[in-house]
Amino acid sequence: MAKTTHRHIATLHIDPVHWQRLGRIIEEGDEFRLISKDTSTDDIWIITVGCASDAVRSRMEDGWG
């Protein structure tokens, strides 16, 4: 579960080929926390990310959502 400092939740639907790049952004950024990664389908993965602020969540959704 995301830390309380990352309570703004972004839900992203991505092509799995983009996971390496997105995963690196989440891992390297203090403003993000990976909550879950649903890989149950081959063509679209659902990634849930905790974000440090509403502005960060909005940027994440604009860039990846």
PDB file of N, CA and C in Angstrom:
ATOM      1  N   MET A   1       0.843  -1.186   0.000  1.00  0.00           N
ATOM      2  CA  MET A   1       0.000   0.000   0.000  1.00  0.00           C
ATOM      3  C   MET A   1       0.885   1.245   0.000  1.00  0.00           C
ATOM      4  N   ALA A   2       0.407   2.302  -0.645  1.00  0.00           N
ATOM      5  CA  ALA A   2       1.184   3.535  -0.733  1.00  0.00           C
ATOM      6  C   ALA A   2       1.302   4.192   0.640  1.00  0.00           C
ATOM      7  N   LYS A   3       2.417   4.841   0.861  1.00  0.00           N
ATOM      8  CA  LYS A   3       2.590   5.605   2.088  1.00  0.00           C
ATOM      9  C   LYS A   3       1.587   6.753   2.085  1.00  0.00           C
ATOM     10  N   THR A   4       1.245   7.258   3.263  1.00  0.00           N
ATOM     11  CA  THR A   4       0.277   8.346   3.343  1.00  0.00           C
ATOM     12  C   THR A   4       0.762   9.589   2.614  1.00  0.00           C
ATOM     13  N   THR A   5       2.060   9.711   2.410  1.00  0.00           N
ATOM     14  CA  THR A   5       2.582  10.852   1.662  1.00  0.00           C
ATOM     15  C   THR A   5       2.336  10.704   0.164  1.00  0.00           C
ATOM     16  N   HIS A   6       1.842   9.548  -0.259  1.00  0.00           N
ATOM     17  CA  HIS A   6       1.567   9.284  -1.675  1.00  0.00           C
ATOM     18  C   HIS A   6       0.108   8.843  -1.835  1.00  0.00           C
ATOM     19  N   ARG A   7      -0.801   9.635  -1.304  1.00  0.00           N
ATOM     20  CA  ARG A   7      -2.208   9.238  -1.269  1.00  0.00           C
ATOM     21  C   ARG A   7      -2.995   9.603  -2.526  1.00  0.00           C
ATOM     22  N   HIS A   8      -2.394  10.299  -3.464  1.00  0.00           N
ATOM     23  CA  HIS A   8      -3.051  10.646  -4.725  1.00  0.00           C
ATOM     24  C   HIS A   8      -2.785   9.505  -5.709  1.00  0.00           C
ATOM     25  N   ILE A   9      -3.845   8.838  -6.147  1.00  0.00           N
ATOM     26  CA  ILE A   9      -3.710   7.593  -6.900  1.00  0.00           C
ATOM     27  C   ILE A   9      -3.938   7.814  -8.395  1.00  0.00           C
ATOM     28  N   ALA A  10      -2.996   7.319  -9.193  1.00  0.00           N
ATOM     29  CA  ALA A  10      -3.125   7.315 -10.655  1.00  0.00           C
ATOM     30  C   ALA A  10      -3.265   5.865 -11.105  1.00  0.00           C
ATOM     31  N   THR A  11      -4.247   5.609 -11.960  1.00  0.00           N
ATOM     32  CA  THR A  11      -4.429   4.286 -12.549  1.00  0.00           C
ATOM     33  C   THR A  11      -4.146   4.410 -14.036  1.00  0.00           C
ATOM     34  N   LEU A  12      -3.149   3.683 -14.491  1.00  0.00           N
ATOM     35  CA  LEU A  12      -2.676   3.798 -15.866  1.00  0.00           C
ATOM     36  C   LEU A  12      -2.900   2.495 -16.613  1.00  0.00           C
ATOM     37  N   HIS A  13      -3.298   2.589 -17.866  1.00  0.00           N
ATOM     38  CA  HIS A  13      -3.446   1.431 -18.752  1.00  0.00           C
ATOM     39  C   HIS A  13      -2.362   1.573 -19.812  1.00  0.00           C
ATOM     40  N   ILE A  14      -1.381   0.685 -19.780  1.00  0.00           N
ATOM     41  CA  ILE A  14      -0.238   0.834 -20.681  1.00  0.00           C
ATOM     42  C   ILE A  14      -0.004  -0.429 -21.504  1.00  0.00           C
ATOM     43  N   ASP A  15       0.630  -0.235 -22.636  1.00  0.00           N
ATOM     44  CA  ASP A  15       1.139  -1.342 -23.434  1.00  0.00           C
ATOM     45  C   ASP A  15       2.356  -1.885 -22.686  1.00  0.00           C
ATOM     46  N   PRO A  16       2.450  -3.196 -22.505  1.00  0.00           N
ATOM     47  CA  PRO A  16       3.575  -3.768 -21.749  1.00  0.00           C
ATOM     48  C   PRO A  16       4.959  -3.374 -22.266  1.00  0.00           C
ATOM     49  N   VAL A  17       5.078  -3.023 -23.539  1.00  0.00           N
ATOM     50  CA  VAL A  17       6.396  -2.625 -24.057  1.00  0.00           C
ATOM     51  C   VAL A  17       6.908  -1.354 -23.383  1.00  0.00           C
ATOM     52  N   HIS A  18       6.021  -0.586 -22.763  1.00  0.00           N
ATOM     53  CA  HIS A  18       6.418   0.663 -22.107  1.00  0.00           C
ATOM     54  C   HIS A  18       6.747   0.483 -20.623  1.00  0.00           C
ATOM     55  N   TRP A  19       6.591  -0.744 -20.105  1.00  0.00           N
ATOM     56  CA  TRP A  19       6.787  -0.946 -18.670  1.00  0.00           C
ATOM     57  C   TRP A  19       8.204  -0.624 -18.203  1.00  0.00           C
ATOM     58  N   GLN A  20       9.216  -1.022 -18.943  1.00  0.00           N
ATOM     59  CA  GLN A  20      10.603  -0.771 -18.509  1.00  0.00           C
ATOM     60  C   GLN A  20      10.822   0.716 -18.240  1.00  0.00           C
ATOM     61  N   ARG A  21      10.390   1.546 -19.158  1.00  0.00           N
ATOM     62  CA  ARG A  21      10.572   2.997 -19.002  1.00  0.00           C
ATOM     63  C   ARG A  21       9.743   3.542 -17.838  1.00  0.00           C
ATOM     64  N   LEU A  22       8.460   3.185 -17.789  1.00  0.00           N
ATOM     65  CA  LEU A  22       7.601   3.665 -16.707  1.00  0.00           C
ATOM     66  C   LEU A  22       8.083   3.140 -15.357  1.00  0.00           C
ATOM     67  N   GLY A  23       8.447   1.871 -15.292  1.00  0.00           N
ATOM     68  CA  GLY A  23       8.940   1.304 -14.040  1.00  0.00           C
ATOM     69  C   GLY A  23      10.169   2.024 -13.522  1.00  0.00           C
ATOM     70  N   ARG A  24      11.055   2.401 -14.424  1.00  0.00           N
ATOM     71  CA  ARG A  24      12.265   3.137 -14.030  1.00  0.00           C
ATOM     72  C   ARG A  24      11.892   4.520 -13.488  1.00  0.00           C
ATOM     73  N   ILE A  25      10.945   5.192 -14.133  1.00  0.00           N
ATOM     74  CA  ILE A  25      10.501   6.514 -13.664  1.00  0.00           C
ATOM     75  C   ILE A  25       9.921   6.401 -12.255  1.00  0.00           C
ATOM     76  N   ILE A  26       9.081   5.405 -12.039  1.00  0.00           N
ATOM     77  CA  ILE A  26       8.469   5.209 -10.717  1.00  0.00           C
ATOM     78  C   ILE A  26       9.539   4.885  -9.676  1.00  0.00           C
ATOM     79  N   GLU A  27      10.444   4.002 -10.020  1.00  0.00           N
ATOM     80  CA  GLU A  27      11.488   3.576  -9.081  1.00  0.00           C
ATOM     81  C   GLU A  27      12.437   4.710  -8.709  1.00  0.00           C
ATOM     82  N   GLU A  28      12.781   5.544  -9.672  1.00  0.00           N
ATOM     83  CA  GLU A  28      13.766   6.604  -9.435  1.00  0.00           C
ATOM     84  C   GLU A  28      13.159   7.879  -8.864  1.00  0.00           C
ATOM     85  N   GLY A  29      11.850   8.036  -8.940  1.00  0.00           N
ATOM     86  CA  GLY A  29      11.218   9.269  -8.483  1.00  0.00           C
ATOM     87  C   GLY A  29      10.661   9.151  -7.080  1.00  0.00           C
ATOM     88  N   ASP A  30      11.085  10.024  -6.190  1.00  0.00           N
ATOM     89  CA  ASP A  30      10.569  10.022  -4.821  1.00  0.00           C
ATOM     90  C   ASP A  30       9.090  10.390  -4.766  1.00  0.00           C
ATOM     91  N   GLU A  31       8.591  11.026  -5.815  1.00  0.00           N
ATOM     92  CA  GLU A  31       7.198  11.466  -5.824  1.00  0.00           C
ATOM     93  C   GLU A  31       6.226  10.353  -6.207  1.00  0.00           C
ATOM     94  N   PHE A  32       6.750   9.150  -6.524  1.00  0.00           N
ATOM     95  CA  PHE A  32       5.919   8.021  -6.939  1.00  0.00           C
ATOM     96  C   PHE A  32       6.148   6.800  -6.054  1.00  0.00           C
ATOM     97  N   ARG A  33       5.101   5.983  -5.915  1.00  0.00           N
ATOM     98  CA  ARG A  33       5.199   4.672  -5.273  1.00  0.00           C
ATOM     99  C   ARG A  33       4.335   3.712  -6.082  1.00  0.00           C
ATOM    100  N   LEU A  34       4.915   2.597  -6.507  1.00  0.00           N
ATOM    101  CA  LEU A  34       4.146   1.573  -7.203  1.00  0.00           C
ATOM    102  C   LEU A  34       3.239   0.875  -6.192  1.00  0.00           C
ATOM    103  N   ILE A  35       1.953   0.859  -6.477  1.00  0.00           N
ATOM    104  CA  ILE A  35       0.995   0.177  -5.607  1.00  0.00           C
ATOM    105  C   ILE A  35       0.693  -1.213  -6.154  1.00  0.00           C
ATOM    106  N   SER A  36       0.394  -1.287  -7.458  1.00  0.00           N
ATOM    107  CA  SER A  36       0.129  -2.598  -8.048  1.00  0.00           C
ATOM    108  C   SER A  36       0.386  -2.578  -9.546  1.00  0.00           C
ATOM    109  N   LYS A  37       0.602  -3.787 -10.074  1.00  0.00           N
ATOM    110  CA  LYS A  37       0.823  -3.968 -11.513  1.00  0.00           C
ATOM    111  C   LYS A  37       0.035  -5.203 -11.925  1.00  0.00           C
ATOM    112  N   ASP A  38      -1.061  -4.998 -12.651  1.00  0.00           N
ATOM    113  CA  ASP A  38      -1.911  -6.097 -13.115  1.00  0.00           C
ATOM    114  C   ASP A  38      -1.467  -6.487 -14.518  1.00  0.00           C
ATOM    115  N   THR A  39      -0.860  -7.654 -14.627  1.00  0.00           N
ATOM    116  CA  THR A  39      -0.344  -8.139 -15.910  1.00  0.00           C
ATOM    117  C   THR A  39      -1.169  -9.320 -16.422  1.00  0.00           C
ATOM    118  N   SER A  40      -2.441  -9.372 -16.046  1.00  0.00           N
ATOM    119  CA  SER A  40      -3.276 -10.528 -16.379  1.00  0.00           C
ATOM    120  C   SER A  40      -3.655 -10.607 -17.857  1.00  0.00           C
ATOM    121  N   THR A  41      -3.471  -9.532 -18.608  1.00  0.00           N
ATOM    122  CA  THR A  41      -3.704  -9.592 -20.054  1.00  0.00           C
ATOM    123  C   THR A  41      -2.396  -9.299 -20.777  1.00  0.00           C
ATOM    124  N   ASP A  42      -2.280  -9.818 -21.977  1.00  0.00           N
ATOM    125  CA  ASP A  42      -1.040  -9.664 -22.736  1.00  0.00           C
ATOM    126  C   ASP A  42      -0.880  -8.292 -23.381  1.00  0.00           C
ATOM    127  N   ASP A  43      -1.998  -7.630 -23.702  1.00  0.00           N
ATOM    128  CA  ASP A  43      -1.886  -6.405 -24.492  1.00  0.00           C
ATOM    129  C   ASP A  43      -1.988  -5.110 -23.695  1.00  0.00           C
ATOM    130  N   ILE A  44      -2.601  -5.132 -22.517  1.00  0.00           N
ATOM    131  CA  ILE A  44      -2.719  -3.930 -21.681  1.00  0.00           C
ATOM    132  C   ILE A  44      -2.467  -4.308 -20.224  1.00  0.00           C
ATOM    133  N   TRP A  45      -1.567  -3.588 -19.587  1.00  0.00           N
ATOM    134  CA  TRP A  45      -1.328  -3.761 -18.157  1.00  0.00           C
ATOM    135  C   TRP A  45      -1.940  -2.573 -17.420  1.00  0.00           C
ATOM    136  N   ILE A  46      -2.451  -2.833 -16.227  1.00  0.00           N
ATOM    137  CA  ILE A  46      -3.020  -1.774 -15.392  1.00  0.00           C
ATOM    138  C   ILE A  46      -2.052  -1.529 -14.238  1.00  0.00           C
ATOM    139  N   ILE A  47      -1.538  -0.311 -14.197  1.00  0.00           N
ATOM    140  CA  ILE A  47      -0.545   0.083 -13.200  1.00  0.00           C
ATOM    141  C   ILE A  47      -1.192   1.094 -12.254  1.00  0.00           C
ATOM    142  N   THR A  48      -1.099   0.837 -10.959  1.00  0.00           N
ATOM    143  CA  THR A  48      -1.622   1.766  -9.965  1.00  0.00           C
ATOM    144  C   THR A  48      -0.435   2.385  -9.238  1.00  0.00           C
ATOM    145  N   VAL A  49      -0.402   3.719  -9.253  1.00  0.00           N
ATOM    146  CA  VAL A  49       0.737   4.467  -8.722  1.00  0.00           C
ATOM    147  C   VAL A  49       0.249   5.459  -7.671  1.00  0.00           C
ATOM    148  N   GLY A  50       0.894   5.464  -6.512  1.00  0.00           N
ATOM    149  CA  GLY A  50       0.656   6.497  -5.520  1.00  0.00           C
ATOM    150  C   GLY A  50       1.535   7.693  -5.844  1.00  0.00           C
ATOM    151  N   CYS A  51       0.943   8.879  -5.797  1.00  0.00           N
ATOM    152  CA  CYS A  51       1.664  10.109  -6.152  1.00  0.00           C
ATOM    153  C   CYS A  51       1.684  11.062  -4.960  1.00  0.00           C
ATOM    154  N   ALA A  52       2.744  11.843  -4.851  1.00  0.00           N
ATOM    155  CA  ALA A  52       2.952  12.720  -3.697  1.00  0.00           C
ATOM    156  C   ALA A  52       1.974  13.888  -3.647  1.00  0.00           C
ATOM    157  N   SER A  53       1.410  14.280  -4.779  1.00  0.00           N
ATOM    158  CA  SER A  53       0.471  15.402  -4.800  1.00  0.00           C
ATOM    159  C   SER A  53      -0.501  15.220  -5.959  1.00  0.00           C
ATOM    160  N   ASP A  54      -1.552  16.010  -5.951  1.00  0.00           N
ATOM    161  CA  ASP A  54      -2.519  15.961  -7.042  1.00  0.00           C
ATOM    162  C   ASP A  54      -1.883  16.420  -8.353  1.00  0.00           C
ATOM    163  N   ALA A  55      -0.985  17.385  -8.280  1.00  0.00           N
ATOM    164  CA  ALA A  55      -0.294  17.862  -9.490  1.00  0.00           C
ATOM    165  C   ALA A  55       0.582  16.761 -10.084  1.00  0.00           C
ATOM    166  N   VAL A  56       1.262  16.005  -9.243  1.00  0.00           N
ATOM    167  CA  VAL A  56       2.094  14.889  -9.708  1.00  0.00           C
ATOM    168  C   VAL A  56       1.202  13.820 -10.338  1.00  0.00           C
ATOM    169  N   ARG A  57       0.078  13.511  -9.694  1.00  0.00           N
ATOM    170  CA  ARG A  57      -0.864  12.539 -10.247  1.00  0.00           C
ATOM    171  C   ARG A  57      -1.356  12.983 -11.621  1.00  0.00           C
ATOM    172  N   SER A  58      -1.703  14.246 -11.741  1.00  0.00           N
ATOM    173  CA  SER A  58      -2.187  14.779 -13.014  1.00  0.00           C
ATOM    174  C   SER A  58      -1.132  14.661 -14.110  1.00  0.00           C
ATOM    175  N   ARG A  59       0.115  14.991 -13.780  1.00  0.00           N
ATOM    176  CA  ARG A  59       1.211  14.859 -14.760  1.00  0.00           C
ATOM    177  C   ARG A  59       1.410  13.407 -15.173  1.00  0.00           C
ATOM    178  N   MET A  60       1.338  12.500 -14.209  1.00  0.00           N
ATOM    179  CA  MET A  60       1.503  11.079 -14.508  1.00  0.00           C
ATOM    180  C   MET A  60       0.391  10.602 -15.438  1.00  0.00           C
ATOM    181  N   GLU A  61      -0.841  10.977 -15.145  1.00  0.00           N
ATOM    182  CA  GLU A  61      -1.962  10.570 -15.991  1.00  0.00           C
ATOM    183  C   GLU A  61      -1.891  11.216 -17.367  1.00  0.00           C
ATOM    184  N   ASP A  62      -1.476  12.462 -17.437  1.00  0.00           N
ATOM    185  CA  ASP A  62      -1.335  13.133 -18.737  1.00  0.00           C
ATOM    186  C   ASP A  62      -0.262  12.467 -19.586  1.00  0.00           C
ATOM    187  N   GLY A  63       0.826  12.062 -18.964  1.00  0.00           N
ATOM    188  CA  GLY A  63       1.933  11.470 -19.700  1.00  0.00           C
ATOM    189  C   GLY A  63       1.749  10.001 -20.031  1.00  0.00           C
ATOM    190  N   TRP A  64       1.003   9.268 -19.180  1.00  0.00           N
ATOM    191  CA  TRP A  64       0.904   7.821 -19.349  1.00  0.00           C
ATOM    192  C   TRP A  64      -0.524   7.302 -19.435  1.00  0.00           C
ATOM    193  N   GLY A  65      -1.488   8.088 -18.988  1.00  0.00           N
ATOM    194  CA  GLY A  65      -2.874   7.616 -18.948  1.00  0.00           C
ATOM    195  C   GLY A  65      -3.513   7.706 -20.271  1.00  0.00           C
TER     196      GLY A  65
END
